[in-house]
Amino acid sequence: ILSNIDLLYVKRFFSATDAGLYGSWNLFGKIIYYIMSPLISISLVFFSGKEFKKYYSVVLGAGLVLFLVSGASLFMIYSLFKDTLLTLIFSSSFEQITQYIPYASIFGFLYASIYFLNIYFLTKNSLFSITPLILSPFYLVSLYFFGKDIQSVIYVTLLSTTTIFFIYLCIVIYYNVSNKWKKQTITS
């Protein structure tokens, strides 16, 4: 339900046409997640195993770079071929959402990256894994107060996913730097 709060909100407070338009944008965004979900599933097994602990940082960084490259590639594809993709996947009746399709790739990159980082925190039994849960009421309140049309819902969704992503990224960077510092002080 947390990953679909925006869809539930739009379906509840917008017309069926607008909900369909937003749903199509959301689907375009989640395509990167669907493509990368096997990697995310494998990362659960990898990060759960203790025998590869020394490679966690490398795999985490490589995974994020892979998501970034995929997101950038999708952004280019969505920007160059948005009309074709929209007509191919849906129909020309969804053309109102065309201008926002490139933003869907940014949302998709953030969404997939958040899931990837969340898997990492879950396997570490970290309380940081509930970050999206803690921030979801703020997201819902932001949608309610600022989500007056499809464009504003898209922007609130992008802002929310960007916030969660950067919180996770800061936590990962902090712990990797502090763990390296701890190892250096212990060995010296």
Short mmCIF file of C-alpha atoms in Angstrom, two decimals:
data_model
loop_
_atom_site.label_atom_id
_atom_site.label_comp_id
_atom_site.label_asym_id
_atom_site.label_seq_id
_atom_site.Cartn_x
_atom_site.Cartn_y
_atom_site.Cartn_z
CA ILE A 1 0.00 0.00 0.00
CA LEU A 2 2.85 2.43 0.81
CA SER A 3 4.19 2.27 -2.71
CA ASN A 4 0.73 3.01 -4.11
CA ILE A 5 -0.41 5.84 -1.84
CA ASP A 6 -0.27 8.24 -4.77
CA LEU A 7 -2.43 5.98 -6.94
CA LEU A 8 -4.98 5.56 -4.17
CA TYR A 9 -5.03 9.31 -3.58
CA VAL A 10 -5.52 10.14 -7.26
CA LYS A 11 -8.21 7.49 -7.66
CA ARG A 12 -10.06 8.88 -4.64
CA PHE A 13 -9.82 12.62 -5.32
CA PHE A 14 -9.55 12.92 -9.12
CA SER A 15 -11.77 12.04 -12.05
CA ALA A 16 -11.45 8.62 -13.67
CA THR A 17 -9.75 10.23 -16.67
CA ASP A 18 -7.15 11.99 -14.51
CA ALA A 19 -6.62 8.85 -12.46
CA GLY A 20 -6.00 6.92 -15.67
CA LEU A 21 -3.54 9.56 -16.89
CA TYR A 22 -1.66 9.53 -13.62
CA GLY A 23 -1.72 5.72 -13.52
CA SER A 24 -0.11 5.64 -16.96
CA TRP A 25 2.62 8.04 -15.82
CA ASN A 26 3.20 5.93 -12.71
CA LEU A 27 3.46 2.77 -14.80
CA PHE A 28 6.04 4.40 -17.05
CA GLY A 29 8.01 5.24 -13.93
CA LYS A 30 7.85 1.77 -12.44
CA ILE A 31 9.07 0.09 -15.64
CA ILE A 32 12.65 0.51 -14.44
CA TYR A 33 11.69 -1.15 -11.15
CA TYR A 34 10.09 -4.06 -13.00
CA ILE A 35 13.19 -4.43 -15.17
CA MET A 36 15.53 -4.28 -12.17
CA SER A 37 13.41 -6.36 -9.76
CA PRO A 38 15.43 -9.56 -10.38
CA LEU A 39 18.56 -7.66 -9.31
CA ILE A 40 16.76 -6.35 -6.26
CA SER A 41 15.64 -9.89 -5.36
CA ILE A 42 19.16 -11.26 -5.78
CA SER A 43 20.51 -8.45 -3.61
CA LEU A 44 18.29 -9.71 -0.78
CA VAL A 45 20.06 -13.07 -0.90
CA PHE A 46 23.49 -11.45 -1.32
CA PHE A 47 23.15 -8.96 1.55
CA SER A 48 21.70 -11.65 3.82
CA GLY A 49 24.82 -13.81 3.47
CA LYS A 50 27.71 -13.18 5.83
CA GLU A 51 30.38 -14.71 3.59
CA PHE A 52 30.34 -11.71 1.21
CA LYS A 53 30.28 -9.00 3.88
CA LYS A 54 33.50 -7.39 2.67
CA TYR A 55 31.86 -6.80 -0.76
CA TYR A 56 28.68 -5.14 0.53
CA SER A 57 29.87 -1.59 -0.11
CA VAL A 58 31.12 -2.42 -3.60
CA VAL A 59 27.90 -4.19 -4.59
CA LEU A 60 25.78 -1.45 -3.06
CA GLY A 61 27.69 1.23 -4.98
CA ALA A 62 27.69 -0.78 -8.22
CA GLY A 63 23.97 -1.42 -7.88
CA LEU A 64 23.24 2.27 -7.42
CA VAL A 65 25.41 3.15 -10.42
CA LEU A 66 23.54 0.55 -12.46
CA PHE A 67 20.22 2.08 -11.41
CA LEU A 68 21.53 5.55 -12.26
CA VAL A 69 22.71 4.46 -15.72
CA SER A 70 19.39 2.69 -16.32
CA GLY A 71 17.47 5.77 -15.18
CA ALA A 72 19.54 8.10 -17.38
CA SER A 73 19.11 5.78 -20.37
CA LEU A 74 15.39 5.57 -19.77
CA PHE A 75 15.26 9.37 -19.43
CA MET A 76 16.84 9.72 -22.88
CA ILE A 77 14.54 7.11 -24.39
CA TYR A 78 11.47 8.65 -22.77
CA SER A 79 12.51 12.14 -23.88
CA LEU A 80 13.21 11.16 -27.48
CA PHE A 81 10.40 8.66 -28.05
CA LYS A 82 7.69 9.70 -25.60
CA ASP A 83 4.96 10.03 -28.25
CA THR A 84 5.77 6.68 -29.80
CA LEU A 85 5.99 4.90 -26.44
CA LEU A 86 2.76 6.42 -25.22
CA THR A 87 0.90 5.37 -28.36
CA LEU A 88 2.52 1.93 -28.33
CA ILE A 89 1.78 1.15 -24.68
CA PHE A 90 -1.48 3.03 -24.24
CA SER A 91 -3.17 5.11 -26.92
CA SER A 92 -3.22 8.65 -28.23
CA SER A 93 -6.00 9.46 -25.75
CA PHE A 94 -3.27 9.65 -23.07
CA GLU A 95 -1.36 12.42 -24.86
CA GLN A 96 -2.03 14.89 -22.02
CA ILE A 97 0.60 13.09 -19.97
CA THR A 98 3.25 13.15 -22.74
CA GLN A 99 5.15 16.13 -21.36
CA TYR A 100 5.61 14.38 -18.02
CA ILE A 101 6.86 11.03 -19.31
CA PRO A 102 10.58 11.92 -18.99
CA TYR A 103 9.96 12.70 -15.31
CA ALA A 104 8.65 9.16 -14.95
CA SER A 105 12.17 7.85 -15.57
CA ILE A 106 13.46 9.97 -12.68
CA PHE A 107 10.69 8.62 -10.48
CA GLY A 108 11.49 5.07 -11.63
CA PHE A 109 15.19 5.45 -10.86
CA LEU A 110 14.40 6.79 -7.39
CA TYR A 111 11.70 4.18 -6.73
CA ALA A 112 13.94 1.25 -7.73
CA SER A 113 16.92 2.67 -5.83
CA ILE A 114 14.83 3.11 -2.68
CA TYR A 115 13.72 -0.52 -2.88
CA PHE A 116 17.32 -1.62 -3.41
CA LEU A 117 18.56 0.41 -0.43
CA ASN A 118 15.62 -0.73 1.66
CA ILE A 119 16.56 -4.36 1.01
CA TYR A 120 20.06 -3.53 2.22
CA PHE A 121 18.72 -2.03 5.46
CA LEU A 122 16.24 -4.87 5.95
CA THR A 123 18.98 -7.49 5.71
CA LYS A 124 20.99 -5.56 8.31
CA ASN A 125 17.97 -5.51 10.66
CA SER A 126 18.30 -1.76 10.65
CA LEU A 127 15.55 0.54 11.83
CA PHE A 128 16.36 2.67 8.79
CA SER A 129 14.36 0.16 6.77
CA ILE A 130 11.18 1.80 8.07
CA THR A 131 12.14 5.24 6.71
CA PRO A 132 9.51 5.07 3.93
CA LEU A 133 6.90 4.05 6.50
CA ILE A 134 7.81 6.95 8.78
CA LEU A 135 7.74 9.46 5.92
CA SER A 136 4.53 8.18 4.31
CA PRO A 137 2.22 10.34 6.49
CA PHE A 138 4.16 13.44 5.37
CA TYR A 139 3.78 12.29 1.78
CA LEU A 140 0.04 11.79 2.20
CA VAL A 141 -0.39 15.19 3.86
CA SER A 142 1.67 16.80 1.07
CA LEU A 143 -0.51 15.12 -1.53
CA TYR A 144 -3.63 16.36 0.23
CA PHE A 145 -2.48 19.98 0.53
CA PHE A 146 -0.46 20.37 -2.66
CA GLY A 147 -1.78 17.64 -4.99
CA LYS A 148 -4.51 19.66 -6.66
CA ASP A 149 -3.88 18.45 -10.23
CA ILE A 150 -1.87 15.73 -11.97
CA GLN A 151 1.17 17.95 -12.40
CA SER A 152 1.34 18.83 -8.71
CA VAL A 153 0.85 15.16 -7.71
CA ILE A 154 3.77 14.26 -9.98
CA TYR A 155 5.93 16.94 -8.38
CA VAL A 156 4.97 15.91 -4.84
CA THR A 157 5.72 12.28 -5.72
CA LEU A 158 9.11 13.23 -7.18
CA LEU A 159 9.94 15.35 -4.15
CA SER A 160 8.93 12.57 -1.77
CA THR A 161 10.95 9.86 -3.53
CA THR A 162 13.93 12.21 -3.87
CA THR A 163 13.81 12.95 -0.13
CA ILE A 164 13.71 9.27 0.84
CA PHE A 165 16.49 8.45 -1.63
CA PHE A 166 18.80 11.17 -0.30
CA ILE A 167 18.09 10.23 3.30
CA TYR A 168 19.06 6.64 2.49
CA LEU A 169 22.09 7.77 0.52
CA CYS A 170 23.31 9.98 3.39
CA ILE A 171 22.87 7.11 5.84
CA VAL A 172 24.83 4.72 3.60
CA ILE A 173 27.62 7.24 3.07
CA TYR A 174 27.78 8.09 6.77
CA TYR A 175 28.02 4.45 7.84
CA ASN A 176 30.56 3.53 5.20
CA VAL A 177 32.77 6.48 6.13
CA SER A 178 32.36 5.92 9.90
CA ASN A 179 33.07 2.18 9.55
CA LYS A 180 36.25 2.89 7.57
CA TRP A 181 37.27 5.44 10.20
CA LYS A 182 36.59 2.91 13.00
CA LYS A 183 38.67 0.26 11.19
CA GLN A 184 41.54 2.70 10.77
CA THR A 185 41.55 3.68 14.45
CA ILE A 186 41.38 0.06 15.55
CA THR A 187 44.33 -0.99 13.34
CA SER A 188 46.50 1.99 14.31
#
